[in-house]
C-alpha positions as a printed Julia matrix, in Angstrom:
411×3 Matrix{Float64}:
 173.48  127.87   26.42
 177.22  127.19   26.52
 177.68  128.56   30.06
 174.79  126.41   31.29
 176.33  123.3    29.76
 179.64  124.16   31.43
 177.98  124.72   34.78
 176.03  121.51   34.45
 179.18  119.6    33.62
 181.0   121.16   36.59
 178.14  120.25   38.91
 178.12  116.68   37.64
 181.88  116.41   38.19
 181.53  117.71   41.74
 178.73  115.24   42.43
 180.83  112.38   41.05
 183.71  113.39   43.32
 181.36  113.58   46.31
 179.85  110.18   45.55
 183.25  108.54   45.05
 184.47  109.84   48.4
 181.32  108.65   50.16
 181.64  105.22   48.53
 185.33  104.91   49.38
 185.1   106.18   52.97
 183.42  103.07   54.46
 186.15  100.91   52.93
 188.84  103.12   54.48
 187.2   102.87   57.89
 186.57   99.13   57.53
 190.28   98.42   57.04
 191.1   100.17   60.3
 188.23   98.57   62.2
 189.6    95.01   62.04
 192.92   95.83   63.67
 193.91   94.1    66.89
 197.47   95.15   67.49
 200.09   96.52   69.83
 202.42   99.34   68.79
 205.55  100.41   70.65
 205.48  104.1    71.52
 208.01  106.56   72.89
 209.33  105.41   76.27
 208.96  107.42   79.45
 211.99  109.5    80.49
 212.6   107.0    83.32
 211.42  103.56   84.41
 208.42  103.61   86.76
 205.96  101.33   88.47
 203.03  101.78   90.88
 202.57  105.31   89.6
 199.42  107.4    89.53
 197.9   107.92   86.08
 195.43  110.59   85.01
 193.97  111.88   81.75
 193.28  115.57   81.14
 192.38  117.04   77.74
 193.53  113.95   75.88
 196.96  113.83   77.52
 198.25  111.29   80.03
 199.93  112.38   83.25
 202.18  109.97   85.15
 202.96  110.99   88.73
 205.13  109.26   91.33
 207.41  110.65   94.03
 208.43  114.03   92.67
 208.1   112.87   89.05
 205.44  114.41   86.83
 205.47  113.32   83.18
 203.08  114.33   80.41
 202.45  112.11   77.39
 200.8   113.41   74.22
 199.35  110.43   72.28
 198.79  112.55   69.17
 202.5   113.46   68.93
 203.89  110.4    70.72
 206.07  112.64   72.89
 206.88  112.89   76.58
 207.51  116.09   78.51
 208.81  116.54   82.04
 206.5   118.82   83.96
 206.8   120.64   87.26
 207.49  118.11   90.03
 205.02  117.44   92.8
 205.97  119.65   95.8
 205.68  116.8    98.31
 207.13  113.56   96.88
 204.74  110.75   97.75
 203.81  107.16   96.99
 200.65  105.03   97.43
 198.48  108.15   97.31
 194.94  108.79   96.19
 194.48  110.46   92.79
 191.43  112.15   91.31
 190.61  114.48   88.42
 188.08  117.28   88.8
 187.52  120.17   86.38
 190.74  119.35   84.52
 192.91  119.47   87.62
 194.7   116.51   89.17
 194.47  116.08   92.94
 197.1   113.99   94.75
 195.9   113.22   98.27
 197.53  111.39  101.17
 200.15  108.68  100.73
 203.59  108.12  102.22
 206.89  109.88  101.71
 208.73  106.53  101.87
 208.53  104.18   98.88
 209.49  101.22  101.09
 206.98  101.48  103.93
 206.13   97.88  104.8
 207.15   98.22  108.46
 206.32  101.9   108.86
 204.4   102.75  112.03
 202.73  105.6   110.19
 205.32  108.34  110.73
 205.74  108.83  106.97
 202.01  108.82  106.24
 200.53  112.15  105.27
 197.29  113.92  104.48
 198.92  116.4   102.11
 196.6   117.51   99.32
 198.18  119.07   96.23
 196.45  120.04   92.98
 198.14  120.16   89.59
 196.9   122.4    86.76
 198.17  121.01   83.42
 197.3   124.21   81.56
 199.6   126.4    83.66
 201.96  123.6    84.75
 201.62  124.66   88.38
 200.94  122.96   91.7
 198.85  124.42   94.48
 198.8   123.2    98.06
 195.24  122.65   99.24
 193.65  121.94  102.62
 195.13  118.67  103.95
 193.06  115.56  104.43
 192.16  115.24  108.14
 193.39  111.63  108.41
 196.93  110.66  107.38
 196.75  107.39  105.43
 197.92  105.35  102.45
 196.29  102.93   99.98
 193.04  104.86   99.96
 190.23  104.67   97.43
 189.1   107.85   95.69
 185.81  108.62   93.96
 184.37  111.78   92.44
 180.63  112.26   92.84
 178.65  115.47   92.36
 181.7   117.72   92.52
 183.26  116.21   95.64
 186.21  113.86   96.08
 185.56  111.01   98.52
 188.51  109.29  100.21
 187.7   105.94  101.82
 189.5   103.31  103.86
 193.22  102.64  103.72
 196.09  102.09  106.13
 196.92  104.45  109.0
 199.94  102.63  110.43
 201.67   99.39  111.34
 201.52   97.81  114.78
 204.93   96.19  115.23
 203.85   94.41  118.43
 201.29   92.18  116.67
 202.56   92.7   113.92
 199.86   93.9   111.53
 198.67   96.97  109.69
 196.09   99.3   111.15
 193.22   99.74  108.73
 190.5   102.35  108.88
 186.89  102.84  107.84
 187.34  106.6   107.5
 185.27  108.4   104.87
 186.24  112.02  104.18
 184.9   114.3   101.44
 186.83  117.15   99.85
 185.12  120.06   98.09
 187.54  121.54   95.52
 185.44  124.68   95.09
 185.5   125.66   98.76
 188.8   123.9    99.59
 187.24  122.27  102.64
 186.98  118.77  104.1
 184.02  117.13  105.75
 184.03  113.91  107.76
 181.29  111.6   106.53
 179.77  108.42  107.93
 182.51  105.77  108.02
 182.4   102.52  106.12
 180.81   99.69  108.11
 184.04   97.69  107.7
 187.64   98.79  108.28
 189.63   97.69  105.24
 192.06   98.4   102.43
 192.84   96.87   99.02
 189.35   97.21   97.6
 187.91   99.14   94.67
 185.4   101.98   94.92
 183.19  101.9    91.82
 180.66  104.64   91.08
 177.31  103.62   89.59
 174.37  106.06   89.47
 176.2   108.41   91.86
 176.6   105.74   94.52
 179.93  104.27   95.6
 180.26  100.48   95.75
 183.02   99.13   98.03
 183.34   95.38   97.52
 185.58   93.0    99.45
 188.98   94.1   100.72
 191.68   93.2   103.22
 190.5    93.44  106.83
 193.83   92.42  108.4
 196.03   89.38  109.02
 195.48   88.23  105.45
 191.77   87.93  106.06
 189.72   88.88  103.03
 186.12   89.92  103.25
 183.04   89.3   101.15
 181.19   92.46  102.24
 179.51   94.64   99.62
 178.89   98.09  101.08
 177.31  100.96   99.17
 177.59  104.63  100.06
 175.01  107.22   99.04
 176.61  110.7    99.17
 173.19  112.36   98.97
 172.0   110.87  102.26
 175.46  110.22  103.76
 174.41  106.65  104.48
 175.7   103.11  103.91
 173.72  100.08  102.79
 174.91   96.48  102.93
 174.21   94.61   99.7
 174.56   91.0    98.57
 178.06   89.78   99.49
 180.48   88.69   96.8
 180.45   84.86   96.66
 184.25   84.48   96.9
 186.01   86.95   99.24
 188.56   89.14   97.47
 191.19   91.81   97.98
 193.67   93.59   95.7
 191.42   92.79   92.77
 190.78   94.59   89.51
 187.28   95.67   88.52
 185.4    97.59   85.84
 181.86   98.85   85.35
 179.85   98.16   82.21
 176.1    98.71   81.83
 175.42   98.91   85.57
 177.33   95.72   86.27
 180.56   95.48   88.25
 183.02   92.87   87.0
 185.48   91.69   89.67
 188.46   90.03   87.99
 192.05   89.07   88.9
 191.79   88.54   92.63
 193.87   87.66   95.66
 192.04   85.58   98.2
 191.77   82.99   99.31
 194.63   82.78   96.78
 195.43   84.21   93.38
 192.5    83.26   91.19
 191.0    83.52   87.75
 187.45   84.09   88.93
 185.09   86.42   87.09
 182.42   87.57   89.53
 179.7    89.84   88.18
 177.49   92.05   90.33
 174.23   93.42   88.93
 173.57   96.71   90.66
 169.9    96.82   89.66
 168.95   93.37   90.95
 171.52   93.17   93.78
 172.63   89.74   92.59
 175.91   88.02   91.76
 176.6    85.66   88.88
 179.72   83.81   87.8
 181.1    84.65   84.38
 183.49   82.46   82.45
 186.78   82.28   84.31
 189.89   83.87   82.87
 191.83   81.18   80.93
 194.79   81.31   83.33
 195.53   82.39   86.89
 197.58   85.59   86.89
 198.31   88.55   89.14
 198.69   91.45   89.28
 197.35   92.19   85.82
 195.6    95.4    84.81
 191.93   95.35   83.84
 190.2    98.03   81.76
 187.17   98.29   79.5
 186.21   99.96   76.24
 183.0   101.95   76.04
 181.34  100.72   72.86
 181.72  104.12   71.19
 184.98  103.76   69.26
 185.35  100.04   69.9
 182.97   97.26   71.03
 182.31   96.94   74.76
 184.97   94.56   75.96
 187.03   93.94   79.1
 190.8    93.63   78.71
 193.26   91.92   81.05
 196.76   93.17   80.32
 200.05   91.64   81.48
 200.53   90.2    84.96
 202.72   87.36   86.15
 202.73   83.68   86.95
 204.9    82.06   89.61
 207.25   79.11   89.28
 209.29   77.53   92.05
 211.89   80.3    92.23
 210.52   83.58   90.92
 207.75   85.41   89.11
 207.47   85.35   85.34
 206.18   88.55   83.73
 203.58   88.1    80.99
 202.85   89.92   77.74
 199.37   88.48   77.36
 196.16   90.26   76.39
 192.88   88.59   77.27
 189.62   89.97   75.91
 186.22   89.31   77.51
 182.92   89.77   75.69
 180.18   90.46   78.28
 177.41   89.63   75.81
 178.65   86.14   75.01
 180.5    85.49   78.3
 183.55   84.33   76.35
 187.26   85.07   76.75
 189.63   85.24   73.78
 193.33   85.92   73.37
 194.38   89.25   71.9
 197.67   90.3    70.37
 200.75   89.95   72.57
 202.06   93.1    74.24
 205.62   93.99   73.11
 206.85   94.27   76.72
 206.25   91.54   79.3
 205.38   93.14   82.65
 203.06   93.24   85.63
 201.56   96.04   87.66
 201.41   98.02   84.44
 199.43  101.25   84.34
 196.82  101.03   81.58
 194.98  104.16   80.44
 192.09  104.22   77.97
 191.56  107.22   75.67
 188.82  107.04   73.03
 188.82  103.24   73.39
 192.56  102.95   72.65
 194.69  101.4    75.41
 198.07  102.72   76.57
 200.23  100.42   78.73
 202.73  102.49   80.72
 205.62  101.34   82.88
 205.31   98.43   85.29
 207.68   95.75   86.53
 209.54   93.18   84.45
 210.8    91.4    87.58
 210.88   91.99   91.32
 211.67   95.69   91.9
 212.81   96.03   88.28
 210.74   98.6    86.46
 210.46   99.59   82.82
 209.93  102.84   80.91
 208.17  101.03   78.05
 204.95  102.41   76.58
 202.8   100.31   74.25
 199.54  101.21   72.51
 196.79   98.67   71.89
 194.17   99.1    69.17
 191.2    96.79   69.86
 189.62   94.63   67.23
 186.51   96.4    65.99
 188.01   99.82   66.65
 186.53  102.54   64.43
 188.45  105.82   64.37
 186.77  109.17   64.39
 185.48  110.42   61.05
 188.69  111.63   59.36
 188.99  115.37   59.82
 190.87  115.72   56.53
 187.75  114.57   54.65
 185.2   116.83   56.34
 186.29  120.13   54.73
 186.55  118.78   51.14
 183.14  117.14   51.49
 181.61  120.36   52.75
 183.16  122.47   49.97
 182.19  119.97   47.26
 178.59  119.7    48.44
 178.26  123.49   48.79
 179.59  124.16   45.27
 177.29  121.53   43.79
 174.24  123.07   45.48
 175.17  126.59   44.35
 175.64  125.54   40.72
 172.4   123.55   40.62
 170.42  126.38   42.19
 171.9   128.79   39.66
 171.05  126.34   36.86
 167.43  126.04   37.99
 167.08  129.82   38.29
């Protein structure tokens, strides 16, 4: 009988340990869930702005000119990777099957009066696993400021600028729509957009590409809402956006497109919401202040509640721009804006990347043509981290031992 008493006691102890861990775990998670904070992280090797950002296997890649940096959020470390073979700016960027495609752009960072001689259709793919670049088939049309979308294994490049007419003077915009197949390394010219334009967003909802607003030339902004169906290679005109926009920021949540932080007819704080299902527009609560160019991103509702975040930006006084460190948080369910924690670094045009509902603010400008290497991490209020991996194994071992001892006791 003594061994049985010992086994029973051991089983009870294991069960008590298991229960105590299960009781304590929610409290551990709850403490983390209420955080709304910014944390300063390791700076980039050099100051950057207007860069391309991509996420592959939980790491952030920052690409601009010949620069190619890799940031590991888990280790808070930066590494300099193999430079892009053709240094470019204002390019299209897309990720497909864990490779980063840099398409088009210009070889001149200052291109405002360029007639198009520096524009390119170069297409280069970066493999983060092997740290190698591969030159792919070039895009048929040389252009900058394009919009990229990935649908059903193809990369679609739409709109943009093909040159600058110095006799008018004005930019030459295009309605070009070209699709790249990474598997066959081939391009196909698709039906063009109904409207020639740049400075718009291309949002994908249910495998269709929504191209709203944009700059159609001479500072004329359009209200058009044009939708491309890659399956039928056709365009459909939908309900126009109530207030014409260009150079805006937008996000998609629950089949709705939120158009926020706009230029046109002037910088604005409008919050225009498009319901894809009903083809209707509604006005959400306006952002508390008028700012531009801020960065707008959203959390998914998995690790943190579904919210829209407006990060940084600038306001203008009589002499110069004033960079902001503000964080504004929008709740789509209640249609209410609130102020979040202040970002450590005031800046505008900041690249914001979201990984597992945590925000990373990278680079940007602190003043005109003055860029920063600062990197800050934002943890949203309501954030719930993944189930701690260090608890899983002890729980499994404890539960297994308890079951074995009890089964032996019953036998």
